[in-house]
Short mmCIF file of C-alpha atoms in Angstrom, two decimals:
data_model
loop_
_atom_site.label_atom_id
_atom_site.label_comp_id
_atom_site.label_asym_id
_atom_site.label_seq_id
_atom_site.Cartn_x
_atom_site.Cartn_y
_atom_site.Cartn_z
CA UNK A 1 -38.26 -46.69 4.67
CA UNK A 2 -39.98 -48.48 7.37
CA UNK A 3 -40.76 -52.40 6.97
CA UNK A 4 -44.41 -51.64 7.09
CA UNK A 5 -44.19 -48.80 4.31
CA UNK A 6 -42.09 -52.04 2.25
CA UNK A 7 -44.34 -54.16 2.70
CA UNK A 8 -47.41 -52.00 1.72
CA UNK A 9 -45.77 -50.88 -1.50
CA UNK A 10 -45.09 -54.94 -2.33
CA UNK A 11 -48.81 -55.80 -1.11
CA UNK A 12 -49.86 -53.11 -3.86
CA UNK A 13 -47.92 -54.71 -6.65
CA UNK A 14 -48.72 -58.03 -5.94
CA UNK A 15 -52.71 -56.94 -5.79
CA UNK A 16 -52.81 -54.92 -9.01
CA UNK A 17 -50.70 -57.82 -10.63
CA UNK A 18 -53.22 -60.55 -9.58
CA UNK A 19 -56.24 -58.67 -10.41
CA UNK A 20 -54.81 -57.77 -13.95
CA UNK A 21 -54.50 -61.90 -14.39
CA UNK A 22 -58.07 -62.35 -13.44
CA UNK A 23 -57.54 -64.15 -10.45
CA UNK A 24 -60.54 -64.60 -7.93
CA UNK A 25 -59.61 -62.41 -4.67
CA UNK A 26 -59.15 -64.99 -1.90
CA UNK A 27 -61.80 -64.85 0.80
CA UNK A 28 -59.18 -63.16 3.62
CA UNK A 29 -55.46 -62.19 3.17
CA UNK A 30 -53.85 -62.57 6.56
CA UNK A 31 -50.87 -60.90 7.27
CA UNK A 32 -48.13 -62.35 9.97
CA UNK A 33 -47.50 -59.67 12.27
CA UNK A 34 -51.10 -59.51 12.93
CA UNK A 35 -51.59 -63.14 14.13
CA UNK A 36 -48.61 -63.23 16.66
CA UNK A 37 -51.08 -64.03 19.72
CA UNK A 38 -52.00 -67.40 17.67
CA UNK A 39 -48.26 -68.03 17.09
CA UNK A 40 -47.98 -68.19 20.79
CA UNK A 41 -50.21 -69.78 21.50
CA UNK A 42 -49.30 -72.55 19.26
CA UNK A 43 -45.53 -72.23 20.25
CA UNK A 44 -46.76 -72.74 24.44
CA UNK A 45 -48.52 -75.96 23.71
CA UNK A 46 -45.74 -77.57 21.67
CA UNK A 47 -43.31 -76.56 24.93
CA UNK A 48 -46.41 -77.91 27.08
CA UNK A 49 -46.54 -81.40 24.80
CA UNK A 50 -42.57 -81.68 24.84
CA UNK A 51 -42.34 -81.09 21.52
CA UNK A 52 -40.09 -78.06 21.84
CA UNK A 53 -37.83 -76.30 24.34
CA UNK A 54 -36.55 -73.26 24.97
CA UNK A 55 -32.58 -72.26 24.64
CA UNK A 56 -30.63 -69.80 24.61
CA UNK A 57 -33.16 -66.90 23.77
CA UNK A 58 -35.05 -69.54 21.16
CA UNK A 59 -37.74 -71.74 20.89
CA UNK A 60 -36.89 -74.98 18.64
CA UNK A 61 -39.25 -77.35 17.89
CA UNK A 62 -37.68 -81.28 18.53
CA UNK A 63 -37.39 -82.91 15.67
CA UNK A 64 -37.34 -86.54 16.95
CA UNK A 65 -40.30 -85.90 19.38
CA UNK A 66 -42.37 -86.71 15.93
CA UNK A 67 -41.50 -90.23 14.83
CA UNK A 68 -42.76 -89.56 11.29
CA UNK A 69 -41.02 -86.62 10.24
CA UNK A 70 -40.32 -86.04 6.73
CA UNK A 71 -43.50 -88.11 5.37
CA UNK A 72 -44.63 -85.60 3.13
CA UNK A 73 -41.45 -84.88 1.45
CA UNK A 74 -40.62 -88.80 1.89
CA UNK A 75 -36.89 -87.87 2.03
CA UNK A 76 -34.93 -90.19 3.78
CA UNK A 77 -33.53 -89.89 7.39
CA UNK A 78 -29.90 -89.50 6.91
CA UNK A 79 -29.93 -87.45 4.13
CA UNK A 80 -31.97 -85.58 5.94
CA UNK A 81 -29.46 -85.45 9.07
CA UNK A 82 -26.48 -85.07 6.25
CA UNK A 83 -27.85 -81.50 5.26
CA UNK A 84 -28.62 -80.03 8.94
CA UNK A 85 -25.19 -80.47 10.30
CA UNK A 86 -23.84 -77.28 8.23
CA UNK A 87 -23.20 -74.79 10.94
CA UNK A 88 -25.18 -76.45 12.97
CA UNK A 89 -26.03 -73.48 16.36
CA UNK A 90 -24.68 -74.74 19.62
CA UNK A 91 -28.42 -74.37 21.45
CA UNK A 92 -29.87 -77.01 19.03
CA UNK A 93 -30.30 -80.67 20.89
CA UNK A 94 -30.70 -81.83 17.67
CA UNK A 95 -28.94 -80.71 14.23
CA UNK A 96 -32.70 -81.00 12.72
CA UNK A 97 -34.19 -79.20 14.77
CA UNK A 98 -36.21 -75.74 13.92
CA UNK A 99 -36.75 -72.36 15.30
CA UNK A 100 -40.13 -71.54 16.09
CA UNK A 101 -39.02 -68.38 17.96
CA UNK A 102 -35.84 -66.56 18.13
CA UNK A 103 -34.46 -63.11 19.51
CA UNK A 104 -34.55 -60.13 17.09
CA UNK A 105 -31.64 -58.04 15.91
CA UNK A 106 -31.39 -54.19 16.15
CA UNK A 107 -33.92 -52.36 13.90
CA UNK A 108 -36.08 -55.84 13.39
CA UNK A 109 -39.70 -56.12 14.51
CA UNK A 110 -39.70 -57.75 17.84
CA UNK A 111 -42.51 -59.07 20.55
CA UNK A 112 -42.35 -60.31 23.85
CA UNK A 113 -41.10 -63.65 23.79
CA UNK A 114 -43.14 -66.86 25.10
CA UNK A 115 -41.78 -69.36 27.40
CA UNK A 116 -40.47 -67.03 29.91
CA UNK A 117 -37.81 -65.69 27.67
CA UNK A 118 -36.67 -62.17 28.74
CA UNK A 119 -35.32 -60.85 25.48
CA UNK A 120 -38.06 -59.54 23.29
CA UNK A 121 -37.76 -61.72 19.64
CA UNK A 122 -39.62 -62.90 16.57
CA UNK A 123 -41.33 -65.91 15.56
CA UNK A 124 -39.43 -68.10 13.25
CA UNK A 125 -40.54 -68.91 9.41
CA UNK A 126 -42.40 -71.66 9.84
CA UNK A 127 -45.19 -71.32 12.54
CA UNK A 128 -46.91 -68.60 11.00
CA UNK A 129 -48.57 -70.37 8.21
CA UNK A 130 -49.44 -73.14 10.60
CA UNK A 131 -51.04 -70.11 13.28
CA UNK A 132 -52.78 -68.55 10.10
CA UNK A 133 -54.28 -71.39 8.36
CA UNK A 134 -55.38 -73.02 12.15
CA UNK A 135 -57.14 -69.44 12.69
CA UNK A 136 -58.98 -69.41 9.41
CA UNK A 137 -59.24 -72.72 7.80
CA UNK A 138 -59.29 -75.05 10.96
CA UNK A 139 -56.99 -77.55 12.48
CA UNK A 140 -57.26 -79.69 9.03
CA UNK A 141 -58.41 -77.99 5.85
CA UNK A 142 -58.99 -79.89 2.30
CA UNK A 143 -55.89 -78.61 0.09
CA UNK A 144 -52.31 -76.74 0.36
CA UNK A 145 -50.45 -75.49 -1.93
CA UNK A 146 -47.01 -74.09 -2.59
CA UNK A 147 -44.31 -73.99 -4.78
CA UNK A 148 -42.30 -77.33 -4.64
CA UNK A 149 -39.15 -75.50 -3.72
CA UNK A 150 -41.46 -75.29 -0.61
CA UNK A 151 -41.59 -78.85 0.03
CA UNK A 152 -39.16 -79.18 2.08
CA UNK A 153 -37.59 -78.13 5.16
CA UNK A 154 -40.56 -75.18 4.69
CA UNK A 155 -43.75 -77.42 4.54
CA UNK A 156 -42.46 -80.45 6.30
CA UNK A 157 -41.76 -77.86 9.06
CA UNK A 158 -45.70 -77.22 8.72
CA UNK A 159 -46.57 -80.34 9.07
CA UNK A 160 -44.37 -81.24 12.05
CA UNK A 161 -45.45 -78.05 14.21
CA UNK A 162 -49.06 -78.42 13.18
CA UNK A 163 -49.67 -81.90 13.88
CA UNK A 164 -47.77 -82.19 17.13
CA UNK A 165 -50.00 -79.08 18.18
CA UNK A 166 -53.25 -80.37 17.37
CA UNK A 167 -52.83 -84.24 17.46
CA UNK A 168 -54.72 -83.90 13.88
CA UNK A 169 -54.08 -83.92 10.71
CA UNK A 170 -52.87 -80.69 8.95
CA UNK A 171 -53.80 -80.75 5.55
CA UNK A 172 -55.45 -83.41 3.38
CA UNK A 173 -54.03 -82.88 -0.10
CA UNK A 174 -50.99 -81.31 -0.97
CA UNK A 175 -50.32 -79.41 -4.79
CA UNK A 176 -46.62 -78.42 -5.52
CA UNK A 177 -46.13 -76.45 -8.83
CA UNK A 178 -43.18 -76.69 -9.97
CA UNK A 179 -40.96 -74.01 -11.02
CA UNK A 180 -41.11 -71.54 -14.05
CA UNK A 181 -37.93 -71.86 -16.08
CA UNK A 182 -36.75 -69.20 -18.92
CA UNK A 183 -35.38 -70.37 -21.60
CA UNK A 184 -34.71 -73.64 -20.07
CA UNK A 185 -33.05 -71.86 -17.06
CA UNK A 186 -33.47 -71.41 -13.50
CA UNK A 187 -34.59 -67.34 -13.18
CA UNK A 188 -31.93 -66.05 -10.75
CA UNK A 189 -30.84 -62.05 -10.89
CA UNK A 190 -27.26 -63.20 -11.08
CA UNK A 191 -28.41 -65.13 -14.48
CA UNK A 192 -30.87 -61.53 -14.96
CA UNK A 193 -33.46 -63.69 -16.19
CA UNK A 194 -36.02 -62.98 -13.56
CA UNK A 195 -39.07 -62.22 -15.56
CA UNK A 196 -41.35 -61.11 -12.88
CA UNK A 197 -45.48 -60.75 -13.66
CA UNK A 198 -45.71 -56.96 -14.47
CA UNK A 199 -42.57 -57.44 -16.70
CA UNK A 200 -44.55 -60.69 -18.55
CA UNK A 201 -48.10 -58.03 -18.38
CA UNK A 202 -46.02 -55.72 -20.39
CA UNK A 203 -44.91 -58.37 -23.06
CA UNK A 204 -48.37 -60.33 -23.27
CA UNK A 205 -51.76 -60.33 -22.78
CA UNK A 206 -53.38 -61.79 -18.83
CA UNK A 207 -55.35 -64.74 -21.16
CA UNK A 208 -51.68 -65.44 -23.13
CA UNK A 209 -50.24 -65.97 -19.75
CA UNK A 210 -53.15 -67.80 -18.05
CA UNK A 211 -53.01 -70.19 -21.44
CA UNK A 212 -49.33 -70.75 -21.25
CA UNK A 213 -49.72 -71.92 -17.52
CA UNK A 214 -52.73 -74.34 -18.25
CA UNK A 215 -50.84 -76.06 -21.35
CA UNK A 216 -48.75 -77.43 -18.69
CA UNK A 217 -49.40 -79.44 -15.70
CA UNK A 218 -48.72 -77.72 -12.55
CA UNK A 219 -46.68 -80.15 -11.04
CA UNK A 220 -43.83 -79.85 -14.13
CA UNK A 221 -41.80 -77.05 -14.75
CA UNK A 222 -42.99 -74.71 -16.86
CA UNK A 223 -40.59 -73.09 -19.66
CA UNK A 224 -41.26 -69.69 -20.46
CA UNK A 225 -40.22 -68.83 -23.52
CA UNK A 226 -41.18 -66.17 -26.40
CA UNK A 227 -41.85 -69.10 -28.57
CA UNK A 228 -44.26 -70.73 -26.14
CA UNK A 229 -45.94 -67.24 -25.29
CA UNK A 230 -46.39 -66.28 -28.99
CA UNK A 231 -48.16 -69.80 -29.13
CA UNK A 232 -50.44 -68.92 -25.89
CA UNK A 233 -51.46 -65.90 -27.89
CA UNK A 234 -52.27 -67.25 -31.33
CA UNK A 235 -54.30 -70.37 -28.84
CA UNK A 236 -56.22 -66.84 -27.42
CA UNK A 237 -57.17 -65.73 -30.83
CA UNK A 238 -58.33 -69.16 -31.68
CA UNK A 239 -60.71 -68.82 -28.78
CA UNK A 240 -61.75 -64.90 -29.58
CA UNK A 241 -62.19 -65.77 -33.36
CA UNK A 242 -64.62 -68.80 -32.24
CA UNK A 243 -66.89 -66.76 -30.55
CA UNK A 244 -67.12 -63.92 -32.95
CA UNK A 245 -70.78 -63.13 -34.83
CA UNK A 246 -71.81 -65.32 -36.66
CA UNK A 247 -72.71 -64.76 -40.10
CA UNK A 248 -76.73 -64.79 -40.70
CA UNK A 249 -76.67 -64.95 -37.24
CA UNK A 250 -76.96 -68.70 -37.31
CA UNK A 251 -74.33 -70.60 -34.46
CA UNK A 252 -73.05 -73.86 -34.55
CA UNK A 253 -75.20 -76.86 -33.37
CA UNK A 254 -72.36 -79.63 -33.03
CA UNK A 255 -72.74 -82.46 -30.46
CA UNK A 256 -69.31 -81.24 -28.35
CA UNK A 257 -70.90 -84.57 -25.29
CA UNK A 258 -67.74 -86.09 -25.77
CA UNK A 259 -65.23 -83.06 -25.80
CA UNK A 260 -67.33 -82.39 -22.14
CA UNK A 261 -66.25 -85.67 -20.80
CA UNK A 262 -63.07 -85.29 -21.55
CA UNK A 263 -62.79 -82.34 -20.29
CA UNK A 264 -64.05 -83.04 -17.00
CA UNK A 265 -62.12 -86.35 -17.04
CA UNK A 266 -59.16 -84.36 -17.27
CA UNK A 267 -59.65 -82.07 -15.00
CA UNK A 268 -60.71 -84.37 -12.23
CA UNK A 269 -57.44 -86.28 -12.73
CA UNK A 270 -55.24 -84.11 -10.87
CA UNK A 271 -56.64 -81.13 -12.50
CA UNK A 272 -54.79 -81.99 -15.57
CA UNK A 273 -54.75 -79.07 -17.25
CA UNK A 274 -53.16 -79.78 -20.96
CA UNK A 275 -55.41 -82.70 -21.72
CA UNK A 276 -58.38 -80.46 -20.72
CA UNK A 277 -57.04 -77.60 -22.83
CA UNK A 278 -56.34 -80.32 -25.89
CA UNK A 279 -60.13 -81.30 -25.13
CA UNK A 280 -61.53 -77.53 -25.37
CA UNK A 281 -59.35 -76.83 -28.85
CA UNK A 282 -61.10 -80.05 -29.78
CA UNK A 283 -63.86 -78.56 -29.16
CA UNK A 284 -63.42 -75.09 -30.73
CA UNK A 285 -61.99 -77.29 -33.80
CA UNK A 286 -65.15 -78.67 -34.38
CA UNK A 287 -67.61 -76.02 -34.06
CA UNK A 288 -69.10 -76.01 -37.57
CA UNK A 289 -69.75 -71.98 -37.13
CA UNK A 290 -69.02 -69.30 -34.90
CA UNK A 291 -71.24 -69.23 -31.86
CA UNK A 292 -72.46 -66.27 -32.59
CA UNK A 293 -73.30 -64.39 -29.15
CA UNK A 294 -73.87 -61.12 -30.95
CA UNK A 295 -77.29 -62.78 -32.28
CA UNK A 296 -78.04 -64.93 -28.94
CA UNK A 297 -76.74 -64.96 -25.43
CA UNK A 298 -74.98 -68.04 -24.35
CA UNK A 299 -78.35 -69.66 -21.98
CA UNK A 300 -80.18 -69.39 -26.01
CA UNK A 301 -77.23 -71.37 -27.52
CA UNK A 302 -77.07 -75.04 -28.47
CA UNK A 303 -75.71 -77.71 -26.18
CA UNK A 304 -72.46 -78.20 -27.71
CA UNK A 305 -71.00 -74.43 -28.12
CA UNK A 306 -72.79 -73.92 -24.41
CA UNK A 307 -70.44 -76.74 -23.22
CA UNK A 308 -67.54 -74.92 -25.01
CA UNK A 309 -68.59 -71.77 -23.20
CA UNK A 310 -68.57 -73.64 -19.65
CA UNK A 311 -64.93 -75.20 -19.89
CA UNK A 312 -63.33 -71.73 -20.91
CA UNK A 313 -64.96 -70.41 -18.43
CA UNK A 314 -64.64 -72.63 -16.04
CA UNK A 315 -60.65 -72.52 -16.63
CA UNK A 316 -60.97 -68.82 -16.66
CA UNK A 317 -60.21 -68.18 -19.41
CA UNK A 318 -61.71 -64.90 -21.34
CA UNK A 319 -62.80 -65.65 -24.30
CA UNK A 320 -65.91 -63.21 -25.00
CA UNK A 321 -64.72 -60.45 -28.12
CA UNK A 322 -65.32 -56.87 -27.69
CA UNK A 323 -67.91 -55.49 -28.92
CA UNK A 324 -70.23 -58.58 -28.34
CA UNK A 325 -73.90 -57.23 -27.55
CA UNK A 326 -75.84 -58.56 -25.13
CA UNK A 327 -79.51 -58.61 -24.35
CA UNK A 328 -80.39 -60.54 -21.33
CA UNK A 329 -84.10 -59.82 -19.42
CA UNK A 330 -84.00 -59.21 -15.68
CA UNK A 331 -85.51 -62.79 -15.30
CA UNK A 332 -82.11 -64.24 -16.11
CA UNK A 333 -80.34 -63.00 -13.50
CA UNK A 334 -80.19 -65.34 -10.27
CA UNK A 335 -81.58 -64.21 -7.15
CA UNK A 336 -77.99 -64.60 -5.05
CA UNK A 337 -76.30 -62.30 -7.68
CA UNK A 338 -79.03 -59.64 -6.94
CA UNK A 339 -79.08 -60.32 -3.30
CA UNK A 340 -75.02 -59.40 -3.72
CA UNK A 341 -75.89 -56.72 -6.06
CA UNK A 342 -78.43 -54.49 -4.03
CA UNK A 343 -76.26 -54.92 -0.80
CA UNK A 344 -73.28 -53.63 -2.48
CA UNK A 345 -75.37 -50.95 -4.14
CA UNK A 346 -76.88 -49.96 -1.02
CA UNK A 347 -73.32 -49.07 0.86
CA UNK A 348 -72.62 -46.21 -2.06
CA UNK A 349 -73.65 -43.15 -1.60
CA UNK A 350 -73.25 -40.00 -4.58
CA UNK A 351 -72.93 -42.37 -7.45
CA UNK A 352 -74.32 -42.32 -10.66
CA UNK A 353 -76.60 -45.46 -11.73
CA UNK A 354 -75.14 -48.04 -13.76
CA UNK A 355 -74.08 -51.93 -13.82
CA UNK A 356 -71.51 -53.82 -14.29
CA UNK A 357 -71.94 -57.47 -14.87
CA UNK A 358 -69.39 -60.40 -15.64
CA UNK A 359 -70.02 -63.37 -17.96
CA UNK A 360 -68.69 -66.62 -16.21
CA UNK A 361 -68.64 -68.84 -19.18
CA UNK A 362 -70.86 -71.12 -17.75
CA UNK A 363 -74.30 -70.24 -19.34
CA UNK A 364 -74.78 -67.71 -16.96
CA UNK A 365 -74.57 -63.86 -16.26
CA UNK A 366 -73.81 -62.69 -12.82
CA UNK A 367 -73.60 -59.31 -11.62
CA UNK A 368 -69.42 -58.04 -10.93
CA UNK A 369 -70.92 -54.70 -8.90
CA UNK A 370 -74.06 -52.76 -9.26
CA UNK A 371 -74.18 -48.78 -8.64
CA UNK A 372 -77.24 -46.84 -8.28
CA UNK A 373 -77.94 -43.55 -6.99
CA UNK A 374 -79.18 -43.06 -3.63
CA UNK A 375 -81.26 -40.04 -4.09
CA UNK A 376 -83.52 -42.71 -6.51
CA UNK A 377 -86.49 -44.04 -3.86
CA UNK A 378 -88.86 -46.50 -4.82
CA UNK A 379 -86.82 -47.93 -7.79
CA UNK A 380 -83.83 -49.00 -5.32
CA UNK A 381 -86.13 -50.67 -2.49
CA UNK A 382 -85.60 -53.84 -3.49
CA UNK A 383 -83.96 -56.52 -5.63
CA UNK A 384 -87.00 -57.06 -8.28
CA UNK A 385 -87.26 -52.96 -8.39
CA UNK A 386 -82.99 -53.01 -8.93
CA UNK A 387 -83.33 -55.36 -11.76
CA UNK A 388 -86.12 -54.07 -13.87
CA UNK A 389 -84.25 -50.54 -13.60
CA UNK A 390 -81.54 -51.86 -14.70
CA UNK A 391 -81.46 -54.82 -16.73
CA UNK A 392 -84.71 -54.39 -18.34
CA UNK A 393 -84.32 -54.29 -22.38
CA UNK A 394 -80.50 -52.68 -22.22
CA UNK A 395 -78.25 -52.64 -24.81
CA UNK A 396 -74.96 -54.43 -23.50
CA UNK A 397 -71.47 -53.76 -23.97
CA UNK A 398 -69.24 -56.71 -23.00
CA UNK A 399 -65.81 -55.77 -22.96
CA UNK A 400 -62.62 -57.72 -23.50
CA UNK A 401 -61.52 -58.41 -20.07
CA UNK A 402 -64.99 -60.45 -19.47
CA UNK A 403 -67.09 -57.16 -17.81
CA UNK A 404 -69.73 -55.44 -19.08
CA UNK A 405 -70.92 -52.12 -18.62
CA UNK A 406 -74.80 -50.55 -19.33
#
């Protein structure tokens, strides 16, 4: 099996697993190999700045060329020094310094090197993130993340290499998770406790697992076990069973103001995630009725359960039963979601006509994809035309995973 042909089958797994929690598809998915001109680039002006050198077939970047290394991981120097000198490579100037390019073995992918080195190699570990978030995101972006395993030598490395490039600052905020534990333990295959996402997707629901990460902060470990996931699930139900019809069609009409403000409170505090969660159960707890979306859509409901509605949504959390009906006018439907709509409709061709719309949990209904048949003329010309057809009076389906179909 080639590395490509790996990689493709990983990229596959990784996609489907994603998509079955619900997660939002980033805006681009870069891959490494595809971004080695930037990497060069990068790697030439740190050699340019005297912040690296070349030796011995490598490229290492020099460590004590950047006076405030190890800032973000605020680890002291010689501890710092203490773990480098294991097997430390005769080439280095420095035992903390780091490759940014080396030569490749037999059978690895290889490029030709930079810096006038003859042997054809591969970049290092670190400088691709910094050549892939400089190409997409700038020379200083807003927030990066990463596991906190990641911290350091990976992310100071980031820094280091980014900064000394640029003369700017990399990134503004950094979030570290920290790790998921089962059982109280490390995962680790020699422990065979690895419980990896399709393996939890067969166990629980996506909205069990999404709950179980929220009811902890993301900077704390996180202990997975079937206790705490039987918990998530029965926290789901709770949700599910809030929004179910309501009897005589009548919905509840609490004042939920001050569940919103702590909500928002909480999230703005480092997105604290269990205090917002404690908020919205709060909240649920104190709805005097079902909401009752088979008898009203959520832009007809009171205040409070439409503030209820907002912060599961907004978490992501899918909390709309099956079997809800919906019955939303063509009016309701923002212009941008039909702008989105008709230009995605208009690239099929041989499809049969039908919708399918998502409800964000914010008051709102926004359209997921729209199909429509080609050979149809005046009824597809334009976004007004597109909605009438097909959002008119419709019965709607809304299924569990937050979709709906015509």
């Amino acid at each position: 099996i080639t590395i490509r042909q790996l990689t493709e089958e990983t990229n596959a797994i990784f996609q489907q697993d994603v998509q079955a929690l619900g997660c939002l598809p980033p805006d681009v998915q870069p891959r490494a190999t595809e971004h080695i001109a930037e990497m060069i680039r990068i790697i030439g002006s740190l050699i340019d700045s005297g912040h690296a050198y070349a030796a011995d077939g490598h490229v290492l970047f020099s460590v004590p060329s950047m006076n405030d290394y190890g800032r973000l991981s605020r680890r002291p120097l010689d501890e710092m020094i203490a773990g480098a000198r294991v097997d430390v490579a005769p080439y280095k100037r420095d035992a903390m310094d780091f490759v940014l390019w080396k030569p490749s073995k037999p059978g690895e992918p290889s490029w030709p090197s930079p810096a006038g080195i003859a042997t054809p190699g591969r970049p290092g570990w670190h400088i691709e993130c910094s050549a892939m978030s400089q190409e997409y995101l700038g020379e200083t972006f807003d927030i990066h993340g990463g596991g906190i395993d990641l911290l350091f030598p990976h992310h100071e490395n980031e820094v280091a290499q980014s900064e000394s490039a640029t003369g700017k600052p990399f990134a503004r905020v950094w979030m570290h998770n920290g790790l998921v534990l089962r059982d109280g333990e490390k995962m680790s295959k020699s422990l065979g406790n690895v419980v990896g996402v399709g393996d939890a997707l067969a166990r629980w629901s996506p909205d069990a697992i999404r709950l179980f990460v929220l009811n902890s902060h993301y900077r704390r470990p996180n202990n997975l076990t079937d206790e705490a996931m039987a918990a998530a699930g029965a926290g789901v139900e709770r949700l599910r069973n809030a929004l179910r019809p309501a009897e005589g069609g009548a919905a509840s009409t609490i004042d939920l103001d001050a569940s919103r403000t702590r909500f928002i409170d909480a999230m703005e505090s480092d997105l604290g995630t269990p205090e917002a969660m404690a908020a919205l159960a709060a909240a649920f707890g104190a709805l005097s009725a079902p909401l009752g979306l088979a008898a009203s859509f959520a832009w007809d409901l009171p205040a409070g359960p439409s503030i209820v509605l907002a912060a599961a949504g907004l978490l992501g959390l899918i909390a709309i039963p099956a079997g809800a009906q919906m019955r939303p006018s063509a009016s309701q439907f923002t212009l941008a979601s039909l702008e989105g709509a008709y230009a995605y409709a208009n690239s099929l061709s041989n499809v049969a006509s039908y919708a399918v719309f998502r409800f964000d949990g914010r008051g709102s209904l926004s359209v997921d994809s729209l199909h429509v048949n080609k050979s149809c003329t005046t009824t597809c010309e334009g976004n007004r035309e597109i909605s009438e057809l097909r959002y008119g009076t419709g019965s709607y389906q809304m299924n569990a995973d937050g979709t709906g179909i015509l």
